[in-house]
Protein backbone atom coordinates (compact mmCIF):
# COMPACT_ATOMS: atom_id res chain seq x y z
CA UNK A 1 0.00 0.00 0.00
CA UNK A 2 1.37 3.36 -1.01
CA UNK A 3 1.70 6.12 1.52
CA UNK A 4 1.07 9.23 -0.56
CA UNK A 5 2.30 12.71 0.41
CA UNK A 6 -0.11 14.40 2.80
CA UNK A 7 1.66 17.73 3.25
CA UNK A 8 2.40 19.57 0.02
CA UNK A 9 1.97 22.91 -1.68
CA UNK A 10 1.19 23.91 -5.22
CA UNK A 11 4.92 24.46 -5.81
CA UNK A 12 5.58 20.74 -5.27
CA UNK A 13 3.81 20.02 -8.57
CA UNK A 14 6.15 22.29 -10.53
CA UNK A 15 5.60 25.51 -12.45
CA UNK A 16 4.26 23.83 -15.59
CA UNK A 17 1.57 21.72 -13.94
CA UNK A 18 -1.85 22.68 -15.34
CA UNK A 19 -4.60 23.63 -12.88
CA UNK A 20 -8.05 23.83 -14.41
CA UNK A 21 -11.74 23.69 -13.76
CA UNK A 22 -14.23 21.93 -16.04
CA UNK A 23 -17.87 22.35 -17.04
CA UNK A 24 -20.03 21.06 -19.91
CA UNK A 25 -22.56 22.71 -22.20
CA UNK A 26 -25.67 20.68 -21.48
CA UNK A 27 -25.12 20.61 -17.72
CA UNK A 28 -24.68 24.38 -17.42
CA UNK A 29 -25.87 26.48 -20.32
CA UNK A 30 -29.64 26.20 -20.13
CA UNK A 31 -31.15 28.32 -22.95
CA UNK A 32 -32.32 24.95 -24.23
CA UNK A 33 -34.23 26.09 -27.29
CA UNK A 34 -33.36 29.78 -27.70
CA UNK A 35 -31.42 31.61 -30.40
CA UNK A 36 -31.83 28.84 -32.95
CA UNK A 37 -30.47 25.93 -30.91
CA UNK A 38 -31.71 22.49 -31.94
CA UNK A 39 -32.72 19.71 -29.55
CA UNK A 40 -30.11 17.31 -28.23
CA UNK A 41 -30.74 13.72 -27.18
CA UNK A 42 -30.60 14.92 -23.56
CA UNK A 43 -33.24 17.61 -24.18
CA UNK A 44 -35.54 14.79 -25.31
CA UNK A 45 -34.48 12.12 -22.79
CA UNK A 46 -34.74 14.38 -19.73
CA UNK A 47 -38.40 15.13 -20.44
CA UNK A 48 -39.33 11.43 -20.43
CA UNK A 49 -41.07 10.24 -17.29
CA UNK A 50 -38.90 8.55 -14.69
CA UNK A 51 -35.56 9.15 -16.42
CA UNK A 52 -34.25 11.91 -14.10
CA UNK A 53 -34.29 11.03 -10.40
CA UNK A 54 -35.48 14.40 -9.11
CA UNK A 55 -37.82 14.91 -12.11
CA UNK A 56 -35.86 18.00 -13.14
CA UNK A 57 -34.60 19.12 -16.56
CA UNK A 58 -31.77 21.30 -17.87
CA UNK A 59 -33.77 23.96 -19.70
CA UNK A 60 -32.20 26.59 -17.42
CA UNK A 61 -29.51 24.57 -15.56
CA UNK A 62 -26.99 27.12 -14.15
CA UNK A 63 -27.94 29.67 -16.84
CA UNK A 64 -24.32 29.78 -18.04
CA UNK A 65 -25.64 30.98 -21.41
CA UNK A 66 -26.48 34.32 -19.77
CA UNK A 67 -24.04 34.28 -16.85
CA UNK A 68 -20.86 33.04 -18.54
CA UNK A 69 -18.91 36.26 -17.89
CA UNK A 70 -19.49 36.10 -14.13
CA UNK A 71 -18.72 32.38 -14.00
CA UNK A 72 -15.54 32.58 -16.06
CA UNK A 73 -14.19 35.42 -13.92
CA UNK A 74 -15.18 33.42 -10.83
CA UNK A 75 -13.01 30.53 -12.08
CA UNK A 76 -10.15 32.99 -12.44
CA UNK A 77 -10.72 34.41 -8.94
CA UNK A 78 -10.42 30.89 -7.51
CA UNK A 79 -6.90 30.76 -8.95
CA UNK A 80 -7.32 28.43 -11.92
CA UNK A 81 -5.46 29.05 -15.17
CA UNK A 82 -7.47 26.72 -17.45
CA UNK A 83 -11.20 26.72 -18.20
CA UNK A 84 -12.49 23.54 -19.81
CA UNK A 85 -15.92 23.78 -21.43
CA UNK A 86 -17.76 22.02 -24.24
CA UNK A 87 -19.40 23.23 -27.42
CA UNK A 88 -23.02 22.16 -27.91
CA UNK A 89 -23.24 20.51 -31.32
CA UNK A 90 -27.00 21.27 -31.71
CA UNK A 91 -26.38 24.92 -30.78
CA UNK A 92 -23.96 25.21 -33.72
CA UNK A 93 -25.60 22.84 -36.21
CA UNK A 94 -29.23 22.32 -35.08
CA UNK A 95 -29.91 19.56 -37.59
CA UNK A 96 -26.64 17.75 -36.84
CA UNK A 97 -25.40 18.48 -40.38
CA UNK A 98 -26.08 21.28 -42.83
CA UNK A 99 -27.24 24.75 -41.81
CA UNK A 100 -25.08 26.57 -39.26
CA UNK A 101 -26.67 28.63 -36.48
CA UNK A 102 -24.81 31.95 -36.37
CA UNK A 103 -26.13 32.81 -32.89
CA UNK A 104 -24.49 29.64 -31.58
CA UNK A 105 -21.23 30.46 -33.35
CA UNK A 106 -21.27 33.95 -31.82
CA UNK A 107 -21.98 32.64 -28.31
CA UNK A 108 -18.83 30.49 -28.19
CA UNK A 109 -16.76 33.34 -29.60
CA UNK A 110 -17.94 35.38 -26.60
CA UNK A 111 -17.12 32.55 -24.18
CA UNK A 112 -13.63 32.08 -25.65
CA UNK A 113 -12.94 35.83 -25.73
CA UNK A 114 -14.05 36.13 -22.09
CA UNK A 115 -11.69 33.30 -21.10
CA UNK A 116 -8.79 35.04 -22.83
CA UNK A 117 -9.74 38.38 -21.27
CA UNK A 118 -9.80 36.72 -17.81
CA UNK A 119 -6.36 35.20 -18.39
CA UNK A 120 -7.73 31.65 -18.67
CA UNK A 121 -6.59 29.16 -21.31
CA UNK A 122 -9.69 27.65 -22.99
CA UNK A 123 -9.72 23.85 -23.32
CA UNK A 124 -12.59 23.00 -25.65
CA UNK A 125 -14.39 19.65 -25.54
CA UNK A 126 -16.05 18.92 -28.87
CA UNK A 127 -18.45 16.19 -27.76
CA UNK A 128 -19.75 16.08 -24.20
CA UNK A 129 -22.77 13.82 -24.77
CA UNK A 130 -25.28 16.25 -26.33
CA UNK A 131 -25.78 14.61 -29.75
CA UNK A 132 -28.26 16.49 -31.96
CA UNK A 133 -31.63 14.74 -31.72
CA UNK A 134 -31.95 14.99 -35.51
CA UNK A 135 -28.99 12.59 -35.83
CA UNK A 136 -30.42 10.22 -33.21
CA UNK A 137 -33.54 9.95 -35.35
CA UNK A 138 -31.28 8.45 -38.04
CA UNK A 139 -29.71 6.03 -35.55
CA UNK A 140 -27.31 8.22 -33.56
CA UNK A 141 -23.97 6.60 -32.73
CA UNK A 142 -25.31 3.28 -34.02
CA UNK A 143 -25.34 4.83 -37.51
CA UNK A 144 -22.10 5.30 -39.45
CA UNK A 145 -23.33 8.63 -40.82
CA UNK A 146 -22.79 10.16 -37.36
CA UNK A 147 -19.02 9.82 -37.87
CA UNK A 148 -19.17 11.98 -41.01
CA UNK A 149 -21.55 14.44 -39.35
CA UNK A 150 -19.10 14.74 -36.43
CA UNK A 151 -16.22 15.46 -38.82
CA UNK A 152 -18.30 18.25 -40.34
CA UNK A 153 -19.04 19.67 -36.88
CA UNK A 154 -15.33 19.57 -35.94
CA UNK A 155 -14.47 21.39 -39.18
CA UNK A 156 -16.88 24.19 -38.27
CA UNK A 157 -15.35 24.48 -34.77
CA UNK A 158 -11.78 24.39 -36.09
CA UNK A 159 -12.50 27.00 -38.75
CA UNK A 160 -14.32 29.34 -36.36
CA UNK A 161 -12.23 29.04 -33.21
CA UNK A 162 -8.90 27.50 -34.24
CA UNK A 163 -7.03 30.80 -34.28
CA UNK A 164 -7.95 31.43 -30.61
CA UNK A 165 -8.25 27.89 -29.21
CA UNK A 166 -5.19 25.63 -29.34
CA UNK A 167 -6.17 23.02 -26.72
CA UNK A 168 -8.83 20.50 -27.70
CA UNK A 169 -10.55 17.41 -26.29
CA UNK A 170 -12.27 15.36 -28.99
CA UNK A 171 -14.63 13.09 -27.01
CA UNK A 172 -15.68 13.09 -23.38
CA UNK A 173 -15.87 9.58 -21.90
CA UNK A 174 -16.79 7.50 -24.96
CA UNK A 175 -17.26 4.38 -22.83
CA UNK A 176 -19.64 6.40 -20.65
CA UNK A 177 -21.95 7.56 -23.41
CA UNK A 178 -21.90 4.30 -25.36
CA UNK A 179 -22.44 1.98 -22.37
CA UNK A 180 -24.95 4.09 -20.44
CA UNK A 181 -26.79 5.37 -23.53
CA UNK A 182 -26.67 2.42 -25.93
CA UNK A 183 -26.15 -0.70 -23.78
CA UNK A 184 -27.82 -0.10 -20.41
CA UNK A 185 -30.33 2.50 -21.60
CA UNK A 186 -30.09 4.60 -18.43
CA UNK A 187 -28.68 7.69 -20.20
CA UNK A 188 -29.78 9.38 -23.41
CA UNK A 189 -30.89 8.12 -25.89
CA UNK A 190 -32.06 5.22 -23.71
CA UNK A 191 -31.27 2.26 -25.98
CA UNK A 192 -30.12 -1.06 -24.61
CA UNK A 193 -28.49 -4.21 -25.89
CA UNK A 194 -25.28 -5.29 -27.59
CA UNK A 195 -26.77 -4.71 -31.04
CA UNK A 196 -26.77 -0.97 -30.22
CA UNK A 197 -23.67 -0.90 -28.05
CA UNK A 198 -21.12 -2.56 -30.35
CA UNK A 199 -21.74 -0.39 -33.45
CA UNK A 200 -21.92 2.72 -31.20
CA UNK A 201 -18.50 1.83 -29.79
CA UNK A 202 -17.02 1.39 -33.25
CA UNK A 203 -18.44 4.63 -34.62
CA UNK A 204 -17.34 6.60 -31.53
CA UNK A 205 -13.83 5.14 -31.91
CA UNK A 206 -13.78 6.17 -35.59
CA UNK A 207 -15.07 9.64 -34.67
CA UNK A 208 -12.37 10.00 -32.01
CA UNK A 209 -9.64 9.57 -34.63
CA UNK A 210 -11.47 11.49 -37.37
CA UNK A 211 -12.00 14.51 -35.09
CA UNK A 212 -8.33 14.52 -34.16
CA UNK A 213 -7.37 14.34 -37.83
CA UNK A 214 -9.53 17.37 -38.72
CA UNK A 215 -7.98 19.43 -35.91
CA UNK A 216 -4.46 18.40 -36.95
CA UNK A 217 -5.11 19.53 -40.52
CA UNK A 218 -6.94 22.76 -39.74
CA UNK A 219 -5.55 24.21 -36.49
CA UNK A 220 -1.99 25.46 -36.47
CA UNK A 221 -0.09 24.42 -33.31
CA UNK A 222 -3.09 22.47 -31.97
CA UNK A 223 -2.64 20.41 -28.80
CA UNK A 224 -5.11 17.56 -29.20
CA UNK A 225 -6.40 15.15 -26.60
CA UNK A 226 -9.40 12.97 -25.90
CA UNK A 227 -10.62 11.94 -22.51
CA UNK A 228 -11.62 8.65 -20.86
CA UNK A 229 -13.51 7.65 -17.76
CA UNK A 230 -11.51 4.96 -16.00
CA UNK A 231 -11.71 2.78 -12.90
CA UNK A 232 -8.99 0.63 -11.42
CA UNK A 233 -10.39 -2.92 -11.36
CA UNK A 234 -9.99 -4.94 -8.18
CA UNK A 235 -10.86 -8.68 -8.09
CA UNK A 236 -13.00 -9.42 -5.02
CA UNK A 237 -10.89 -12.48 -4.16
CA UNK A 238 -7.67 -13.86 -5.57
CA UNK A 239 -9.39 -16.86 -7.10
CA UNK A 240 -8.90 -17.27 -10.84
CA UNK A 241 -12.54 -16.61 -11.78
CA UNK A 242 -12.58 -13.25 -9.98
CA UNK A 243 -9.22 -12.28 -11.50
CA UNK A 244 -10.55 -13.07 -14.98
CA UNK A 245 -13.74 -11.12 -14.25
CA UNK A 246 -11.62 -8.08 -13.33
CA UNK A 247 -9.67 -8.49 -16.60
CA UNK A 248 -12.92 -8.49 -18.60
CA UNK A 249 -14.15 -5.40 -16.77
CA UNK A 250 -10.79 -3.69 -17.39
CA UNK A 251 -11.05 -4.42 -21.13
CA UNK A 252 -14.40 -2.64 -21.28
CA UNK A 253 -13.97 0.19 -18.81
CA UNK A 254 -10.33 1.11 -19.44
CA UNK A 255 -8.97 -0.41 -22.66
CA UNK A 256 -11.88 -0.19 -25.10
CA UNK A 257 -11.10 3.24 -26.61
CA UNK A 258 -7.46 3.94 -25.76
CA UNK A 259 -6.15 0.81 -27.51
CA UNK A 260 -7.78 1.42 -30.92
CA UNK A 261 -6.48 5.03 -30.73
CA UNK A 262 -2.97 3.68 -30.14
CA UNK A 263 -3.22 1.32 -33.13
CA UNK A 264 -3.62 -1.77 -30.95
CA UNK A 265 -7.18 -2.63 -32.02
CA UNK A 266 -9.97 -3.62 -29.65
CA UNK A 267 -9.06 -5.67 -26.53
CA UNK A 268 -10.53 -8.92 -27.87
CA UNK A 269 -7.99 -10.93 -25.84
CA UNK A 270 -9.88 -10.24 -22.60
CA UNK A 271 -13.35 -9.75 -24.08
CA UNK A 272 -13.76 -11.95 -27.19
CA UNK A 273 -17.30 -10.66 -27.82
CA UNK A 274 -15.70 -7.52 -29.28
CA UNK A 275 -14.84 -9.65 -32.31
CA UNK A 276 -18.45 -9.09 -33.34
CA UNK A 277 -17.48 -5.49 -34.21
CA UNK A 278 -15.11 -6.80 -36.85
CA UNK A 279 -17.56 -9.37 -38.14
CA UNK A 280 -20.70 -7.23 -38.26
CA UNK A 281 -20.05 -3.52 -38.08
CA UNK A 282 -16.59 -2.70 -39.43
CA UNK A 283 -15.50 -2.16 -43.01
CA UNK A 284 -12.10 -3.52 -44.03
CA UNK A 285 -10.68 -0.03 -44.42
CA UNK A 286 -11.77 1.00 -40.89
CA UNK A 287 -8.71 -0.54 -39.23
CA UNK A 288 -6.44 2.12 -40.70
CA UNK A 289 -8.76 4.86 -39.43
CA UNK A 290 -8.97 4.02 -35.72
CA UNK A 291 -5.53 5.22 -34.67
CA UNK A 292 -4.60 8.84 -33.98
CA UNK A 293 -1.46 10.27 -32.44
CA UNK A 294 -2.91 12.28 -29.53
CA UNK A 295 -0.69 14.88 -27.85
CA UNK A 296 -2.14 13.91 -24.47
CA UNK A 297 -4.75 11.63 -22.98
CA UNK A 298 -7.30 12.93 -20.51
CA UNK A 299 -8.32 10.64 -17.65
CA UNK A 300 -11.42 11.08 -15.50
CA UNK A 301 -11.17 8.97 -12.40
CA UNK A 302 -13.71 8.97 -9.60
CA UNK A 303 -13.63 5.51 -8.03
CA UNK A 304 -12.19 2.00 -8.38
CA UNK A 305 -14.48 -0.99 -8.95
CA UNK A 306 -14.37 -4.28 -7.09
CA UNK A 307 -15.78 -7.11 -9.21
CA UNK A 308 -16.45 -10.81 -8.83
CA UNK A 309 -17.33 -13.66 -11.15
CA UNK A 310 -21.08 -14.07 -11.68
CA UNK A 311 -22.20 -16.89 -13.97
CA UNK A 312 -25.74 -15.50 -14.14
CA UNK A 313 -24.78 -12.17 -15.72
CA UNK A 314 -25.08 -12.52 -19.52
CA UNK A 315 -22.04 -11.67 -21.69
CA UNK A 316 -19.77 -10.23 -19.00
CA UNK A 317 -20.26 -12.92 -16.33
CA UNK A 318 -19.31 -10.54 -13.57
CA UNK A 319 -20.93 -8.22 -11.08
CA UNK A 320 -19.79 -5.30 -8.97
CA UNK A 321 -19.33 -5.76 -5.23
CA UNK A 322 -20.89 -2.51 -4.07
CA UNK A 323 -18.69 -0.13 -2.11
CA UNK A 324 -21.48 0.38 0.44
CA UNK A 325 -21.22 -3.29 1.45
CA UNK A 326 -17.44 -3.19 1.94
CA UNK A 327 -17.00 -0.66 4.78
CA UNK A 328 -14.92 1.78 2.71
CA UNK A 329 -15.07 5.62 2.64
CA UNK A 330 -17.81 6.87 0.29
CA UNK A 331 -18.89 10.08 -1.44
CA UNK A 332 -22.47 11.31 -1.28
CA UNK A 333 -23.29 9.18 -4.34
CA UNK A 334 -21.96 6.03 -2.67
CA UNK A 335 -18.77 5.99 -4.74
CA UNK A 336 -15.66 4.57 -3.11
CA UNK A 337 -12.98 7.11 -2.21
CA UNK A 338 -9.62 5.63 -3.14
CA UNK A 339 -6.49 7.60 -3.98
CA UNK A 340 -4.67 4.29 -4.46
CA UNK A 341 -7.08 3.54 -7.31
CA UNK A 342 -6.10 6.85 -8.93
CA UNK A 343 -2.39 6.08 -8.58
CA UNK A 344 -2.91 2.58 -10.01
CA UNK A 345 -4.89 3.83 -13.03
CA UNK A 346 -2.24 6.48 -13.76
CA UNK A 347 0.35 3.70 -13.62
CA UNK A 348 -1.70 1.55 -16.00
CA UNK A 349 -2.18 4.27 -18.65
CA UNK A 350 1.42 5.52 -18.32
CA UNK A 351 2.62 2.05 -19.33
CA UNK A 352 1.25 2.43 -22.87
CA UNK A 353 4.08 3.33 -25.21
CA UNK A 354 1.93 5.75 -27.23
CA UNK A 355 0.72 7.80 -24.23
CA UNK A 356 2.94 10.87 -24.11
CA UNK A 357 1.20 13.00 -21.50
CA UNK A 358 -1.75 12.56 -19.16
CA UNK A 359 -4.04 15.24 -17.76
CA UNK A 360 -6.69 14.45 -15.15
CA UNK A 361 -9.44 16.27 -17.07
CA UNK A 362 -12.04 15.67 -14.34
CA UNK A 363 -11.69 14.95 -10.65
CA UNK A 364 -14.16 15.70 -7.89
CA UNK A 365 -16.84 14.43 -5.54
CA UNK A 366 -20.50 14.99 -4.74
CA UNK A 367 -21.55 15.51 -1.14
CA UNK A 368 -24.90 16.71 0.29
CA UNK A 369 -23.85 20.36 0.69
CA UNK A 370 -25.92 22.76 2.74
CA UNK A 371 -25.68 26.52 3.18
CA UNK A 372 -25.37 27.45 6.86
CA UNK A 373 -25.01 31.08 7.86
CA UNK A 374 -24.23 32.05 4.28
CA UNK A 375 -21.39 29.50 3.94
CA UNK A 376 -20.97 25.94 2.73
CA UNK A 377 -18.52 24.01 4.92
CA UNK A 378 -17.64 21.03 2.74
CA UNK A 379 -14.65 19.66 4.63
CA UNK A 380 -15.22 16.20 3.13
CA UNK A 381 -14.57 17.60 -0.35
CA UNK A 382 -11.38 19.33 0.80
CA UNK A 383 -10.18 16.06 2.34
CA UNK A 384 -11.05 14.28 -0.91
CA UNK A 385 -9.01 16.68 -3.05
CA UNK A 386 -6.06 16.55 -0.64
CA UNK A 387 -6.05 12.77 -0.78
CA UNK A 388 -6.37 12.54 -4.58
CA UNK A 389 -3.82 15.28 -5.25
CA UNK A 390 -1.38 13.41 -3.00
CA UNK A 391 -1.70 10.41 -5.32
CA UNK A 392 -1.14 12.63 -8.40
CA UNK A 393 1.96 14.15 -6.81
CA UNK A 394 3.34 10.70 -5.99
CA UNK A 395 2.67 9.56 -9.56
CA UNK A 396 4.66 12.55 -10.85
CA UNK A 397 7.51 11.80 -8.48
CA UNK A 398 7.50 8.22 -9.72
CA UNK A 399 8.00 9.40 -13.30
CA UNK A 400 4.47 9.15 -14.66
CA UNK A 401 3.74 11.87 -17.24
CA UNK A 402 0.73 13.39 -15.46
CA UNK A 403 0.76 17.12 -16.20
CA UNK A 404 -2.48 18.60 -14.96
CA UNK A 405 -5.58 18.34 -12.79
CA UNK A 406 -8.96 19.85 -13.73
CA UNK A 407 -11.59 20.01 -11.01
CA UNK A 408 -15.08 18.71 -11.74
CA UNK A 409 -16.73 21.11 -11.43
CA UNK A 410 -16.93 24.88 -11.05
CA UNK A 411 -20.66 25.08 -10.24
CA UNK A 412 -23.23 22.65 -8.92
CA UNK A 413 -25.06 21.71 -12.11
CA UNK A 414 -27.45 19.32 -13.84
CA UNK A 415 -25.76 16.01 -13.12
CA UNK A 416 -27.39 13.87 -15.82
CA UNK A 417 -29.82 11.29 -14.37
CA UNK A 418 -29.15 12.53 -10.82
CA UNK A 419 -30.65 15.89 -11.78
CA UNK A 420 -29.67 18.61 -9.30
CA UNK A 421 -29.32 16.34 -6.27
CA UNK A 422 -25.66 15.51 -6.86
CA UNK A 423 -23.60 18.61 -6.07
CA UNK A 424 -20.01 18.44 -7.37
CA UNK A 425 -19.27 22.19 -7.50
CA UNK A 426 -16.66 24.30 -5.77
CA UNK A 427 -19.43 26.89 -5.95
CA UNK A 428 -22.91 26.26 -4.55
CA UNK A 429 -25.84 27.21 -6.80
CA UNK A 430 -29.34 27.96 -5.55
CA UNK A 431 -31.24 26.77 -8.62
CA UNK A 432 -34.28 28.93 -7.89
CA UNK A 433 -32.39 32.22 -7.61
CA UNK A 434 -29.14 31.26 -9.46
CA UNK A 435 -27.26 32.69 -6.46
CA UNK A 436 -23.62 31.54 -6.43
CA UNK A 437 -21.87 30.89 -3.08
CA UNK A 438 -18.21 29.85 -3.02
CA UNK A 439 -17.88 26.74 -0.84
CA UNK A 440 -15.06 26.18 1.65
CA UNK A 441 -13.48 23.87 -0.97
CA UNK A 442 -13.47 26.73 -3.49
CA UNK A 443 -11.76 28.98 -0.93
CA UNK A 444 -9.30 26.19 -0.11
CA UNK A 445 -8.38 25.89 -3.79
CA UNK A 446 -7.94 29.65 -4.04
CA UNK A 447 -5.46 29.65 -1.16
CA UNK A 448 -3.71 26.51 -2.43
CA UNK A 449 -3.33 27.84 -5.98
CA UNK A 450 -2.09 31.20 -4.71
CA UNK A 451 0.61 29.29 -2.88
CA UNK A 452 -0.85 30.05 0.54
CA UNK A 453 -2.46 26.78 1.65
CA UNK A 454 -0.65 23.56 2.34
CA UNK A 455 -2.56 20.35 1.84
CA UNK A 456 -2.82 18.27 4.95
CA UNK A 457 -3.17 21.13 7.42
CA UNK A 458 -6.86 20.33 7.85
CA UNK A 459 -7.57 24.04 8.17
CA UNK A 460 -10.65 25.54 6.59
CA UNK A 461 -10.77 28.84 8.41
CA UNK A 462 -10.71 30.49 5.02
CA UNK A 463 -11.74 34.06 4.57
CA UNK A 464 -13.74 35.30 1.60
mmCIF file of N, CA, C and O in Angstrom, residues 65 112 142 153 263 288 353 427 440:
data_model
loop_
_atom_site.group_PDB
_atom_site.id
_atom_site.type_symbol
_atom_site.label_atom_id
_atom_site.label_comp_id
_atom_site.label_asym_id
_atom_site.label_seq_id
_atom_site.Cartn_x
_atom_site.Cartn_y
_atom_site.Cartn_z
ATOM 1 N N UNK A 65 -25.462 30.270 -20.138
ATOM 2 C CA UNK A 65 -25.644 30.977 -21.408
ATOM 3 C C UNK A 65 -25.739 32.489 -21.188
ATOM 4 O O UNK A 65 -25.256 33.274 -22.008
ATOM 5 N N UNK A 112 -15.084 32.198 -25.458
ATOM 6 C CA UNK A 112 -13.628 32.084 -25.650
ATOM 7 C C UNK A 112 -12.950 33.429 -25.395
ATOM 8 O O UNK A 112 -11.919 33.501 -24.703
ATOM 9 N N UNK A 142 -25.196 4.600 -33.406
ATOM 10 C CA UNK A 142 -25.310 3.278 -34.023
ATOM 11 C C UNK A 142 -25.157 3.389 -35.545
ATOM 12 O O UNK A 142 -24.838 2.416 -36.221
ATOM 13 N N UNK A 153 -18.930 18.815 -38.061
ATOM 14 C CA UNK A 153 -19.038 19.675 -36.878
ATOM 15 C C UNK A 153 -17.654 20.135 -36.404
ATOM 16 O O UNK A 153 -17.435 21.317 -36.101
ATOM 17 N N UNK A 263 -3.544 2.261 -32.045
ATOM 18 C CA UNK A 263 -3.216 1.323 -33.130
ATOM 19 C C UNK A 263 -3.171 -0.121 -32.692
ATOM 20 O O UNK A 263 -2.659 -0.981 -33.415
ATOM 21 N N UNK A 288 -7.468 1.069 -40.526
ATOM 22 C CA UNK A 288 -6.442 2.117 -40.696
ATOM 23 C C UNK A 288 -6.906 3.450 -40.120
ATOM 24 O O UNK A 288 -6.113 4.377 -40.000
ATOM 25 N N UNK A 353 2.986 2.645 -24.528
ATOM 26 C CA UNK A 353 4.077 3.334 -25.209
ATOM 27 C C UNK A 353 3.621 4.617 -25.907
ATOM 28 O O UNK A 353 4.333 5.599 -25.961
ATOM 29 N N UNK A 427 -18.533 25.765 -6.180
ATOM 30 C CA UNK A 427 -19.431 26.889 -5.952
ATOM 31 C C UNK A 427 -20.862 26.351 -5.849
ATOM 32 O O UNK A 427 -21.312 25.620 -6.739
ATOM 33 N N UNK A 440 -16.369 26.224 0.986
ATOM 34 C CA UNK A 440 -15.057 26.180 1.652
ATOM 35 C C UNK A 440 -14.011 25.532 0.746
ATOM 36 O O UNK A 440 -12.849 25.947 0.724
#
